[in-house]
Amino acid sequence: MAKWIGPLEKIDAYRWRIPKGYKSGMRVDGLIYADKEMLKHILLEQTLEQVANVAQLPGIIGNSLAMPDIHWGYGFPIGGVAAMDIKEGVISPGGVGFDINCGVRIMRTNLTKDDVLPAIKDLVDVLYKNVPSGLGSKGKIRLRLGEIDKVLTNGSRWAVENGYGFIEDLESTEERGEMFGADPSLVSSRAKERGIPQLGTLGSGNHFLEIALIDEIFEPDTANTMGINEIGQVMLLVHCGSRGLGHQIADDYIKVMLAAMKKYRISVPDRQLACSPIESPEGRNYLSAMKCAANYAWANRQCITHWVREAFCRVMKIKPIDAGLELIYDVTHNIAKIEEHSIADKKNKLCIHRKGATRAFPAGHPDIPSKYLKIGQPVLIPGDMGRYSYVLVGTEQAMKETFGSTCHGAGRMQSRAAAKRQLRGRDVLESLAARGITVRTDSLSGLAEEAPQAYKDVASVVNVAHGAGISRIVARTKPIGVIKG
Amino acid sequence: MKRYKLIEHTADIGLIAYGNTLAEAFGNAAFGMFSIIAELDNVVENQNRCIELKSSDQESLLFEWLNRLLYYFDVDLLLFRSFKVNILPGNRLTAICYGEKYDRLRHKLKTGVKSATYHKLKVDGIKNEVQVIFDV
């Protein structure tokens, strides 16, 4: 792999700039959030070339942004944020990704380490049985004819109305789990056929379900507002997306965009950046179909939440009310959204692409749940399955610099093939067990690919986000049980 | 003749596939993709699907070909292992694909492939070689 040798200017300990003079087509600078150590890794690949490519898209505003977990993707970098002017700008399915609304949610409980450790094997087994996971798994929801359209339109609300979870869960979900303007008639029958059998499944790859303990609290008052009260408190994390339905919608619309680019005379440096003006029929239709996939993903996580609660209460022999299994928050990290942002004291409607990046709105923002108005929006940053994950909150600084965005995870350091060459699934399983982490998976080779060693230390990622002020660290969790898709 | 070679990509995985004809390279790319998804040794050929595609150019044809096969894996859980591919003028493709429905007890699945991507997608009609990066 060729090292990237383009120009990079240091702004401060956490910020680096690719000047827009680097390439003639660049409309804005690239701005990378990283420390010196992380940068060494970033420069080993062509990731920053992708940041410069995104800077060439029509209507891009501010900077082509790279969050601290940035790594080489296809088209857009993973960890990329791009804001487009709604009048002049474009929308790109590649800037959202194939797994539309891949995201993560965290639930709190009233239980502590001492309650669950004796039952951890049972818990992991029952969760594994209760939540379909892994490649080739089918869900247990049988949708009636035409019902898929309701899932695509109403998202989490469909799930709650059908008995999966509580009405309070909606308040604790980004967009309340239901993006308005989703039009199922713009979703192909192939996409729906893929989505119908997979609703309520975790999927494979880096998707997971995790039982974790709070092991450090950095801001006790903020944590308390979220229901995070003490060290050793049990949390549950779910990470998954829109499954084959989202992949098919992305495929379908990249094709639409490639044709549209000829019509609108747009050229892009990488065809995976295929795009169309936001206000063109193609752009509007994609956004509307994308919202369907986003809603599907929220319904998916909501159904899984229900089965997690069911399994948890059964094994712990506890009533749901006593378990206190409340959703703290659910964030999406692959999405495009129309949002209002202030630039030079003027309010602008922009289309924000977050490809492997999380919204991080500050205290007082009207789009965050009222219970979090004083602390800011919770941001969930899962790490690898052996170390830890973080809960953060959004900040005013993120609003000023990154269109209210921050990182989304650890970011891979090693390719899947390299991880598999060095590690065997069974060894990964044993070394995790030695660290007190019980793992169940369908795929041992998948486990090797997802081994902790293949990822950056998520602590260094959140430290940059915190240091740069684009979010603040609130608490840290450590896994004790993992179901790997 | 080597059918395909894997390419490493940090977050994802890709391949270069070869053939005596471009159609054969398309078939080998599909074989390579299903080899990423599953161990194919135990897969028999008792099911088939006919595919017809028309696209705007050869790269898009490759993208759509591989993604159509992923659609059948999602919807019918079909693991394909052999492909009779014809590439026709006007960026058209017809194919018959043979394989078997995934059986938990006999088949071993490996890595899920979400989609082929356009990133670094290449079709070389002279060397009969194609390259694709997958989102996994």
Coordinates of C-alpha atoms in Angstrom, one line a residue:
Chain A
M1 CA 0.0 0.0 0.0
A2 CA 1.3 3.3 -1.0
K3 CA 1.9 5.9 1.7
W4 CA 0.0 9.2 1.2
I5 CA 2.4 12.0 0.4
G6 CA 0.1 15.0 -0.1
P7 CA 0.5 18.3 1.9
L8 CA -0.6 18.3 5.5
E9 CA -0.5 21.4 7.8
K10 CA -0.6 21.1 11.5
I11 CA -3.1 23.4 13.1
D12 CA -2.8 22.2 16.7
A13 CA -2.3 18.9 18.6
Y14 CA -5.6 17.5 17.3
R15 CA -6.2 19.2 13.9
W16 CA -4.5 18.9 10.6
R17 CA -5.4 20.6 7.3
I18 CA -5.1 19.5 3.7
P19 CA -5.1 22.9 1.9
K20 CA -7.5 23.1 -1.0
G21 CA -4.7 24.0 -3.3
Y22 CA -3.6 20.4 -3.2
K23 CA -5.8 19.5 -6.1
S24 CA -7.4 21.8 -8.6
G25 CA -10.9 20.3 -8.1
M26 CA -10.9 20.8 -4.3
R27 CA -13.6 23.4 -3.3
V28 CA -12.7 23.4 0.4
D29 CA -9.9 22.3 2.7
G30 CA -9.7 18.9 4.3
L31 CA -9.7 19.0 8.1
I32 CA -8.6 15.9 10.0
Y33 CA -9.0 15.3 13.7
A34 CA -6.1 13.2 14.9
D35 CA -3.1 13.1 17.1
K36 CA 0.5 12.6 15.9
E37 CA 0.5 8.9 16.7
M38 CA -2.8 8.2 14.9
L39 CA -1.6 10.2 11.9
K40 CA 1.3 7.8 11.4
H41 CA -1.3 5.0 10.7
I42 CA -3.6 7.2 8.7
L43 CA -0.7 8.2 6.3
L44 CA 0.1 4.6 5.5
E45 CA -3.0 4.4 3.3
Q46 CA -4.8 6.6 0.8
T47 CA -7.4 7.7 3.3
L48 CA -6.5 11.4 3.0
E49 CA -6.8 11.2 -0.7
Q50 CA -10.4 10.2 -0.1
V51 CA -10.8 13.3 2.1
A52 CA -9.5 15.4 -0.8
N53 CA -11.8 13.6 -3.2
V54 CA -14.9 14.4 -1.1
A55 CA -13.7 18.1 -1.0
Q56 CA -14.3 18.1 -4.7
L57 CA -18.1 17.4 -4.5
P58 CA -20.3 20.3 -5.7
G59 CA -21.8 22.5 -3.0
I60 CA -19.6 21.3 -0.1
I61 CA -19.5 23.8 2.7
G62 CA -16.8 24.4 5.4
N63 CA -14.3 21.6 5.3
S64 CA -14.2 18.0 4.1
L65 CA -14.1 16.5 7.6
A66 CA -12.3 13.4 8.9
M67 CA -13.2 12.2 12.4
P68 CA -10.4 10.7 14.6
D69 CA -11.4 7.1 13.7
I70 CA -10.9 7.8 10.0
H71 CA -9.8 5.0 7.8
W72 CA -9.7 4.0 4.2
G73 CA -13.1 3.3 2.8
Y74 CA -14.6 3.0 -0.6
G75 CA -15.3 6.4 -2.1
F76 CA -15.9 8.3 1.1
P77 CA -13.4 7.6 3.9
I78 CA -14.9 5.9 6.9
G79 CA -15.2 8.6 9.5
G80 CA -16.0 11.3 6.9
V81 CA -18.4 14.2 7.3
A82 CA -19.5 16.4 4.4
A83 CA -22.0 19.2 4.6
M84 CA -23.6 20.3 1.3
D85 CA -25.5 23.5 0.6
I86 CA -29.1 22.4 -0.1
K87 CA -29.4 24.6 -3.2
E88 CA -26.0 24.1 -4.8
G89 CA -25.0 20.8 -3.3
V90 CA -25.2 17.1 -4.0
I91 CA -26.3 14.1 -2.1
S92 CA -24.3 10.9 -2.5
P93 CA -25.3 7.3 -1.6
G94 CA -21.6 6.6 -1.2
G95 CA -21.5 9.3 1.5
V96 CA -23.9 7.2 3.5
G97 CA -22.7 3.8 2.7
F98 CA -24.3 0.5 1.9
D99 CA -25.3 -0.2 5.5
I100 CA -27.7 2.8 5.8
N101 CA -28.4 3.7 9.4
C102 CA -25.9 1.3 10.8
G103 CA -26.0 2.4 14.4
V104 CA -25.7 1.6 18.1
R105 CA -27.9 1.8 21.1
I106 CA -27.2 1.5 24.8
M107 CA -29.6 0.4 27.5
R108 CA -29.1 0.8 31.3
T109 CA -30.2 -1.6 34.0
N110 CA -30.6 -1.6 37.8
L111 CA -28.3 -4.5 38.0
T112 CA -24.7 -4.7 38.9
K113 CA -21.7 -6.9 38.3
D114 CA -22.4 -9.1 41.3
D115 CA -26.0 -9.8 40.1
V116 CA -25.0 -10.9 36.6
L117 CA -21.6 -12.4 36.8
P118 CA -22.8 -15.7 38.2
A119 CA -25.3 -16.0 35.4
I120 CA -23.2 -14.6 32.6
K121 CA -22.9 -17.9 30.6
D122 CA -26.7 -18.4 30.7
L123 CA -27.3 -14.8 29.8
V124 CA -25.1 -14.9 26.7
D125 CA -26.6 -18.3 25.7
V126 CA -30.2 -17.1 26.0
L127 CA -29.4 -13.8 24.3
Y128 CA -27.7 -15.7 21.5
K129 CA -30.8 -17.9 21.1
N130 CA -33.3 -15.1 21.4
V131 CA -31.7 -12.7 18.9
P132 CA -31.1 -14.1 15.5
S133 CA -27.5 -13.4 14.5
G134 CA -24.8 -14.3 12.0
L135 CA -24.7 -14.7 8.3
G136 CA -27.6 -16.6 6.7
S137 CA -29.8 -16.2 9.8
K138 CA -33.5 -15.4 9.2
G139 CA -35.6 -13.3 11.6
K140 CA -38.6 -14.6 13.5
I141 CA -40.9 -11.8 12.5
R142 CA -43.5 -12.8 9.9
L143 CA -44.7 -9.6 8.2
R144 CA -48.1 -9.6 6.7
L145 CA -48.4 -8.7 3.0
G146 CA -47.7 -5.0 2.6
E147 CA -46.6 -4.6 6.2
I148 CA -43.0 -3.9 5.2
D149 CA -44.2 -0.5 3.9
K150 CA -45.3 0.4 7.4
V151 CA -41.9 -0.6 8.8
L152 CA -40.2 1.6 6.2
T153 CA -42.5 4.5 6.9
N154 CA -42.8 4.4 10.7
G155 CA -39.6 2.7 11.8
S156 CA -39.3 2.3 15.6
R157 CA -42.9 3.4 16.0
W158 CA -44.0 0.4 13.9
A159 CA -42.0 -1.9 16.3
V160 CA -43.5 -0.4 19.5
E161 CA -47.0 -0.5 18.1
N162 CA -46.5 -4.2 17.4
G163 CA -45.4 -5.0 20.9
Y164 CA -41.6 -4.6 20.5
G165 CA -40.6 -2.3 23.3
F166 CA -42.0 0.8 25.0
I167 CA -43.2 4.1 23.8
E168 CA -40.5 5.7 26.0
D169 CA -37.9 4.1 23.7
L170 CA -38.9 6.4 20.9
E171 CA -38.0 9.5 22.9
S172 CA -34.5 8.0 23.4
T173 CA -33.8 7.3 19.7
E174 CA -32.3 9.8 17.2
E175 CA -35.1 11.1 15.0
R176 CA -37.4 9.1 17.4
G177 CA -36.6 6.2 15.1
E178 CA -38.8 7.6 12.4
M179 CA -37.5 9.9 9.7
F180 CA -40.3 11.8 8.0
G181 CA -40.6 11.8 4.3
A182 CA -39.8 8.1 3.8
D183 CA -41.6 6.9 0.7
P184 CA -41.8 3.1 0.3
S185 CA -42.9 3.4 -3.3
L186 CA -39.3 4.6 -4.1
V187 CA -37.9 1.4 -2.7
S188 CA -37.4 -1.5 -5.2
S189 CA -39.2 -4.8 -4.7
R190 CA -35.7 -6.4 -4.6
A191 CA -34.8 -4.3 -1.6
K192 CA -38.1 -5.2 0.2
E193 CA -37.6 -8.9 -0.6
R194 CA -34.2 -8.7 1.1
G195 CA -35.6 -6.8 4.0
I196 CA -38.7 -8.9 4.8
P197 CA -37.0 -12.1 6.1
Q198 CA -34.1 -10.2 7.8
L199 CA -36.1 -7.8 10.1
G200 CA -35.1 -8.5 13.6
T201 CA -31.6 -9.9 12.9
L202 CA -28.3 -8.7 14.0
G203 CA -26.4 -9.6 10.8
S204 CA -22.7 -10.4 10.7
G205 CA -19.3 -8.6 10.4
N206 CA -18.7 -6.0 13.1
H207 CA -22.3 -6.2 14.4
F208 CA -22.7 -7.3 18.0
L209 CA -24.7 -7.4 21.1
E210 CA -22.8 -6.8 24.3
I211 CA -23.3 -7.0 28.1
A212 CA -21.0 -4.5 29.7
L213 CA -20.2 -2.9 33.0
I214 CA -19.6 0.7 33.7
D215 CA -15.9 0.8 34.7
E216 CA -15.3 4.5 34.8
I217 CA -17.4 7.6 35.2
F218 CA -15.8 10.9 34.1
E219 CA -18.8 13.3 34.6
P220 CA -21.0 11.9 37.4
D221 CA -23.8 14.5 37.0
T222 CA -24.1 14.1 33.3
A223 CA -23.9 10.3 33.7
N224 CA -26.7 10.4 36.3
T225 CA -29.0 12.2 33.9
M226 CA -28.6 9.3 31.6
G227 CA -29.3 6.7 34.3
I228 CA -25.6 5.8 34.6
N229 CA -25.2 5.8 38.4
E230 CA -22.3 3.6 39.6
I231 CA -19.2 1.6 38.7
G232 CA -20.1 -2.0 38.0
Q233 CA -23.6 -1.1 36.7
V234 CA -24.7 -3.4 33.9
M235 CA -25.3 -2.0 30.4
L236 CA -26.4 -3.6 27.2
L237 CA -25.2 -2.5 23.7
V238 CA -26.6 -3.3 20.3
H239 CA -24.8 -2.5 17.0
C240 CA -26.5 -3.3 13.7
G241 CA -28.1 -1.7 10.6
S242 CA -30.5 -2.0 7.8
R243 CA -29.3 -5.4 6.5
G244 CA -29.8 -6.4 2.8
L245 CA -32.6 -3.8 2.4
G246 CA -30.2 -0.9 2.9
H247 CA -27.5 -2.5 0.7
Q248 CA -30.0 -2.9 -2.1
I249 CA -31.3 0.7 -1.8
A250 CA -27.7 1.9 -2.0
D251 CA -27.0 -0.3 -5.0
D252 CA -30.2 0.8 -6.8
Y253 CA -29.5 4.5 -6.2
I254 CA -25.8 4.5 -7.1
K255 CA -27.0 3.3 -10.5
V256 CA -29.6 6.2 -10.6
M257 CA -26.9 8.7 -9.7
L258 CA -24.4 7.5 -12.3
A259 CA -27.0 8.2 -15.0
A260 CA -28.0 11.5 -13.3
M261 CA -24.4 12.8 -13.3
K262 CA -24.3 12.8 -17.1
K263 CA -27.6 14.7 -17.1
Y264 CA -26.4 17.3 -14.6
R265 CA -22.8 17.3 -15.9
I266 CA -21.2 16.4 -12.6
S267 CA -17.9 14.6 -12.6
V268 CA -16.4 12.9 -9.5
P269 CA -12.9 11.5 -8.9
D270 CA -14.2 8.1 -7.8
R271 CA -17.4 6.6 -9.2
Q272 CA -18.3 5.4 -5.7
L273 CA -18.9 9.1 -5.0
A274 CA -21.7 9.2 -7.6
C275 CA -24.2 11.9 -6.6
S276 CA -27.0 14.1 -7.8
P277 CA -28.2 17.6 -6.8
I278 CA -30.1 17.4 -3.5
E279 CA -33.0 19.2 -5.1
S280 CA -33.1 17.1 -8.3
P281 CA -35.7 14.3 -8.6
E282 CA -32.9 11.7 -8.3
G283 CA -31.5 13.4 -5.2
R284 CA -34.9 13.7 -3.5
N285 CA -35.9 10.2 -4.4
Y286 CA -32.7 8.8 -2.9
L287 CA -33.1 10.8 0.3
S288 CA -36.6 9.4 0.6
A289 CA -35.6 5.8 -0.1
M290 CA -32.7 6.2 2.3
K291 CA -35.1 7.3 5.0
C292 CA -37.0 4.0 4.5
A293 CA -33.8 2.1 5.1
A294 CA -33.0 4.3 8.1
N295 CA -36.5 3.5 9.6
Y296 CA -36.1 -0.2 8.9
A297 CA -32.8 -0.2 10.8
W298 CA -34.4 1.6 13.8
A299 CA -37.3 -0.9 13.7
N300 CA -34.6 -3.7 13.6
R301 CA -32.8 -2.4 16.7
Q302 CA -36.1 -1.8 18.4
C303 CA -37.2 -5.5 17.9
I304 CA -33.8 -6.7 19.1
T305 CA -34.1 -4.5 22.1
H306 CA -37.4 -6.2 23.0
W307 CA -35.8 -9.7 22.8
V308 CA -32.8 -8.5 24.8
R309 CA -35.1 -7.4 27.6
E310 CA -37.1 -10.6 27.4
A311 CA -34.0 -12.8 27.6
F312 CA -32.4 -10.7 30.3
C313 CA -35.5 -10.7 32.6
R314 CA -36.0 -14.5 32.0
V315 CA -32.4 -15.4 33.0
M316 CA -32.2 -13.0 35.9
K317 CA -35.7 -14.0 37.1
I318 CA -36.6 -10.4 37.4
K319 CA -39.6 -8.3 36.4
P320 CA -39.0 -5.7 33.6
I321 CA -39.9 -2.9 35.9
D322 CA -37.3 -4.0 38.5
A323 CA -34.6 -4.6 35.8
G324 CA -34.8 -0.9 34.9
L325 CA -33.8 -1.8 31.3
E326 CA -34.3 1.6 29.8
L327 CA -32.9 2.8 26.5
I328 CA -30.4 5.6 27.2
Y329 CA -30.0 6.5 23.5
D330 CA -29.7 5.2 20.0
V331 CA -27.5 6.9 17.4
T332 CA -27.0 6.3 13.7
H333 CA -23.5 6.5 12.2
N334 CA -24.2 6.0 8.4
I335 CA -26.7 8.7 7.3
A336 CA -27.5 11.8 5.3
K337 CA -29.8 14.4 6.9
I338 CA -31.1 17.9 6.2
E339 CA -30.2 20.0 9.2
E340 CA -30.1 23.6 10.1
H341 CA -26.6 25.0 10.9
S342 CA -25.4 28.5 11.5
I343 CA -22.6 29.9 9.4
A344 CA -21.4 33.4 10.2
D345 CA -24.5 33.9 12.2
K346 CA -26.7 33.0 9.3
K347 CA -28.9 29.9 9.5
N348 CA -28.5 27.5 6.6
K349 CA -30.2 24.3 5.6
L350 CA -27.5 21.8 4.8
C351 CA -27.4 18.1 3.8
I352 CA -25.0 16.5 6.3
H353 CA -23.4 13.2 5.2
R354 CA -22.1 11.2 8.1
K355 CA -20.3 8.1 6.8
G356 CA -19.0 6.4 10.0
A357 CA -19.6 9.5 12.1
T358 CA -22.1 10.3 14.8
R359 CA -24.3 13.3 15.4
A360 CA -23.1 15.2 18.5
F361 CA -25.6 18.0 19.2
P362 CA -25.0 20.2 22.2
A363 CA -27.1 21.0 25.3
G364 CA -30.1 23.1 24.4
H365 CA -30.4 21.9 20.8
P366 CA -34.1 21.5 19.9
D367 CA -33.6 18.1 18.2
I368 CA -32.4 16.3 21.3
P369 CA -34.7 14.6 23.8
S370 CA -36.0 17.0 26.5
K371 CA -34.5 14.8 29.3
Y372 CA -31.0 15.5 27.8
L373 CA -31.5 19.2 27.0
K374 CA -29.2 20.3 29.9
I375 CA -26.4 17.8 29.1
G376 CA -26.3 17.5 25.3
Q377 CA -27.0 14.5 23.1
P378 CA -25.5 11.2 24.3
V379 CA -23.0 9.8 21.8
L380 CA -22.1 6.1 21.9
I381 CA -18.7 5.0 20.7
P382 CA -18.2 1.2 20.7
G383 CA -14.7 -0.1 20.8
D384 CA -13.4 -3.5 20.0
M385 CA -14.9 -6.5 21.9
G386 CA -11.9 -6.9 24.2
R387 CA -11.4 -3.5 25.6
Y388 CA -14.0 -0.8 26.2
S389 CA -16.7 1.4 24.8
Y390 CA -17.5 5.0 25.6
V391 CA -20.5 7.2 26.3
L392 CA -19.9 10.9 25.3
V393 CA -22.0 14.0 24.9
G394 CA -22.2 16.5 22.0
T395 CA -20.9 20.0 22.4
E396 CA -21.2 23.5 21.1
Q397 CA -17.7 23.2 19.6
A398 CA -19.0 20.3 17.4
M399 CA -21.8 22.6 16.2
K400 CA -19.2 25.3 15.3
E401 CA -16.6 23.0 13.7
T402 CA -18.1 19.7 12.5
F403 CA -21.7 20.4 11.8
G404 CA -22.5 18.7 15.1
S405 CA -20.5 15.5 14.4
T406 CA -18.0 13.3 16.1
C407 CA -16.3 9.9 15.7
H408 CA -18.2 6.5 15.6
G409 CA -15.9 3.7 16.7
A410 CA -12.4 2.4 17.0
G411 CA -11.6 2.1 13.3
R412 CA -9.8 -0.8 11.9
M413 CA -6.0 -0.9 11.9
Q414 CA -5.5 -4.2 10.3
S415 CA -7.2 -5.8 7.3
R416 CA -9.5 -8.8 7.8
A417 CA -7.1 -11.0 5.9
A418 CA -4.1 -9.9 7.9
A419 CA -6.0 -10.5 11.2
K420 CA -7.0 -14.0 10.1
R421 CA -3.4 -14.9 9.1
Q422 CA -2.2 -13.9 12.5
L423 CA -5.0 -15.2 14.7
R424 CA -7.2 -18.2 14.9
G425 CA -10.8 -17.7 16.0
R426 CA -10.4 -20.3 18.8
D427 CA -7.4 -18.4 20.2
V428 CA -9.3 -15.1 20.2
L429 CA -12.1 -16.8 22.0
E430 CA -9.8 -18.2 24.7
S431 CA -7.9 -14.9 25.1
L432 CA -11.2 -13.1 25.6
A433 CA -12.3 -15.7 28.1
A434 CA -9.1 -15.2 30.0
R435 CA -10.0 -11.5 30.2
G436 CA -13.4 -12.4 31.6
I437 CA -15.4 -12.0 28.4
T438 CA -17.8 -14.7 27.4
V439 CA -18.3 -14.8 23.7
R440 CA -20.9 -16.6 21.5
T441 CA -20.6 -16.5 17.7
D442 CA -21.7 -18.3 14.6
S443 CA -18.4 -17.8 13.0
L444 CA -15.0 -18.4 14.5
S445 CA -13.2 -17.0 11.4
G446 CA -15.4 -13.9 11.7
L447 CA -14.2 -13.7 15.3
A448 CA -10.6 -13.7 14.2
E449 CA -11.4 -10.9 11.7
E450 CA -12.9 -8.8 14.5
A451 CA -10.2 -9.5 17.1
P452 CA -9.4 -6.6 19.4
Q453 CA -5.8 -6.4 17.9
A454 CA -7.3 -5.5 14.5
Y455 CA -8.7 -2.3 15.8
K456 CA -7.2 1.0 17.0
D457 CA -7.5 1.6 20.8
V458 CA -10.8 3.4 21.0
A459 CA -9.5 5.4 24.0
S460 CA -7.1 7.3 21.7
V461 CA -10.0 8.0 19.3
V462 CA -12.3 9.5 22.0
N463 CA -9.4 11.3 23.6
V464 CA -8.9 13.2 20.3
A465 CA -12.6 14.0 20.1
H466 CA -12.6 15.1 23.7
G467 CA -9.3 17.1 23.4
A468 CA -10.5 18.9 20.3
G469 CA -13.8 19.7 22.1
I470 CA -16.1 18.1 19.5
S471 CA -17.6 15.9 22.3
R472 CA -16.9 15.2 26.0
I473 CA -16.2 11.8 27.6
V474 CA -18.9 10.9 30.2
A475 CA -18.4 7.2 31.0
R476 CA -16.6 4.0 29.9
T477 CA -17.9 0.5 29.8
K478 CA -16.1 -2.9 29.7
P479 CA -17.6 -5.9 28.0
I480 CA -18.3 -9.1 30.0
G481 CA -20.5 -10.9 27.4
V482 CA -20.5 -10.6 23.6
I483 CA -22.7 -12.0 20.9
K484 CA -20.9 -11.6 17.6
G485 CA -22.9 -11.7 14.4
Chain B
M1 CA -4.9 -21.0 -14.4
K2 CA -5.5 -19.1 -11.2
R3 CA -9.1 -18.0 -11.0
Y4 CA -8.8 -15.1 -8.6
K5 CA -6.6 -13.3 -6.1
L6 CA -7.7 -11.6 -2.9
I7 CA -6.8 -7.9 -2.4
E8 CA -6.4 -6.6 1.2
H9 CA -8.1 -3.4 2.1
T10 CA -8.2 -2.3 5.7
A11 CA -11.9 -2.3 6.4
D12 CA -13.0 -4.4 3.5
I13 CA -11.8 -7.0 1.1
G14 CA -11.4 -7.2 -2.7
L15 CA -10.3 -9.4 -5.5
I16 CA -8.8 -9.6 -9.0
A17 CA -10.3 -12.3 -11.2
Y18 CA -8.9 -13.8 -14.4
G19 CA -10.2 -15.7 -17.4
N20 CA -9.6 -16.8 -20.9
T21 CA -12.5 -14.6 -21.8
L22 CA -14.1 -11.6 -20.1
A23 CA -17.1 -13.8 -19.4
E24 CA -14.9 -16.3 -17.6
A25 CA -13.4 -13.5 -15.5
F26 CA -16.9 -12.4 -14.5
G27 CA -17.6 -16.0 -13.5
N28 CA -14.4 -16.2 -11.5
A29 CA -15.1 -13.0 -9.8
A30 CA -18.4 -14.5 -8.7
F31 CA -16.7 -17.7 -7.6
G32 CA -14.2 -15.6 -5.6
M33 CA -17.0 -13.6 -3.9
F34 CA -18.8 -16.8 -2.8
S35 CA -15.4 -18.2 -1.6
I36 CA -15.2 -15.1 0.7
I37 CA -18.7 -15.8 1.9
A38 CA -18.5 -19.6 2.4
E39 CA -16.4 -22.8 2.1
L40 CA -17.6 -24.0 -1.3
D41 CA -16.2 -27.6 -1.1
N42 CA -19.4 -29.0 0.3
V43 CA -21.7 -27.0 -1.9
V44 CA -23.5 -29.1 -4.6
E45 CA -25.2 -27.9 -7.7
N46 CA -28.8 -28.7 -7.3
Q47 CA -30.3 -25.3 -7.8
N48 CA -29.9 -22.7 -10.5
R49 CA -30.8 -19.2 -11.3
C50 CA -30.9 -17.5 -14.7
I51 CA -29.7 -13.9 -14.7
E52 CA -30.1 -11.3 -17.5
L53 CA -28.6 -7.9 -17.1
K54 CA -28.1 -4.8 -19.2
S55 CA -26.0 -2.0 -18.0
S56 CA -24.5 1.3 -19.1
D57 CA -20.9 0.1 -19.3
Q58 CA -18.8 -2.9 -18.4
E59 CA -17.9 -1.7 -14.9
S60 CA -21.5 -1.2 -14.0
L61 CA -22.3 -4.6 -15.5
L62 CA -19.8 -6.3 -13.2
F63 CA -21.1 -4.3 -10.2
E64 CA -24.7 -5.3 -11.0
W65 CA -23.8 -8.9 -11.7
L66 CA -22.1 -9.5 -8.3
N67 CA -24.8 -7.6 -6.4
R68 CA -27.6 -9.6 -8.1
L69 CA -25.9 -12.8 -6.8
L70 CA -25.8 -11.3 -3.3
Y71 CA -29.5 -10.6 -3.7
Y72 CA -30.1 -14.3 -4.3
F73 CA -28.0 -15.2 -1.3
D74 CA -30.1 -12.8 0.9
V75 CA -33.5 -13.8 -0.4
D76 CA -33.1 -17.6 -1.1
L77 CA -29.9 -18.3 0.9
L78 CA -28.3 -19.6 -2.3
L79 CA -24.6 -20.3 -2.4
F80 CA -23.4 -20.4 -6.0
R81 CA -20.3 -22.2 -7.1
S82 CA -20.4 -22.4 -10.9
F83 CA -21.4 -19.9 -13.5
K84 CA -22.0 -20.1 -17.2
V85 CA -21.6 -16.5 -18.2
N86 CA -22.2 -14.8 -21.6
I87 CA -21.3 -11.2 -22.2
L88 CA -23.1 -9.8 -25.2
P89 CA -22.7 -6.6 -27.1
G90 CA -24.3 -3.5 -25.6
N91 CA -23.1 -4.3 -22.1
R92 CA -25.5 -7.1 -21.7
L93 CA -25.0 -10.3 -19.7
T94 CA -26.8 -13.6 -19.5
A95 CA -25.8 -16.3 -17.0
I96 CA -26.9 -19.5 -15.5
C97 CA -25.6 -19.9 -11.9
Y98 CA -25.5 -23.2 -10.1
G99 CA -25.3 -23.9 -6.4
E100 CA -27.2 -25.0 -3.3
K101 CA -29.3 -23.6 -0.6
Y102 CA -27.3 -22.9 2.6
D103 CA -27.6 -25.7 5.0
R104 CA -26.4 -24.9 8.6
L105 CA -25.4 -28.5 9.2
R106 CA -23.2 -29.0 6.1
H107 CA -22.0 -25.6 5.0
K108 CA -19.5 -23.3 6.7
L109 CA -20.1 -19.6 6.2
K110 CA -17.2 -17.2 6.6
T111 CA -17.5 -13.5 5.9
G112 CA -20.7 -11.6 5.0
V113 CA -20.4 -9.4 1.9
K114 CA -22.8 -6.4 1.9
S115 CA -22.1 -5.3 -1.6
A116 CA -19.7 -4.8 -4.5
T117 CA -18.5 -1.2 -4.7
Y118 CA -17.4 1.1 -7.5
H119 CA -14.3 2.0 -5.6
K120 CA -11.3 0.8 -7.8
L121 CA -13.7 -1.2 -9.9
K122 CA -11.9 -2.2 -13.1
V123 CA -12.8 -4.3 -16.1
D124 CA -9.9 -5.0 -18.5
G125 CA -11.4 -6.6 -21.7
I126 CA -8.0 -7.1 -23.2
K127 CA -6.3 -9.0 -20.4
N128 CA -9.7 -10.5 -19.4
E129 CA -9.2 -9.3 -15.9
V130 CA -11.6 -7.6 -13.4
Q131 CA -11.1 -6.0 -10.0
V132 CA -13.6 -5.2 -7.3
I133 CA -13.6 -4.1 -3.7
F134 CA -16.5 -5.4 -1.5
D135 CA -18.1 -3.7 1.5
V136 CA -18.0 -6.4 4.2

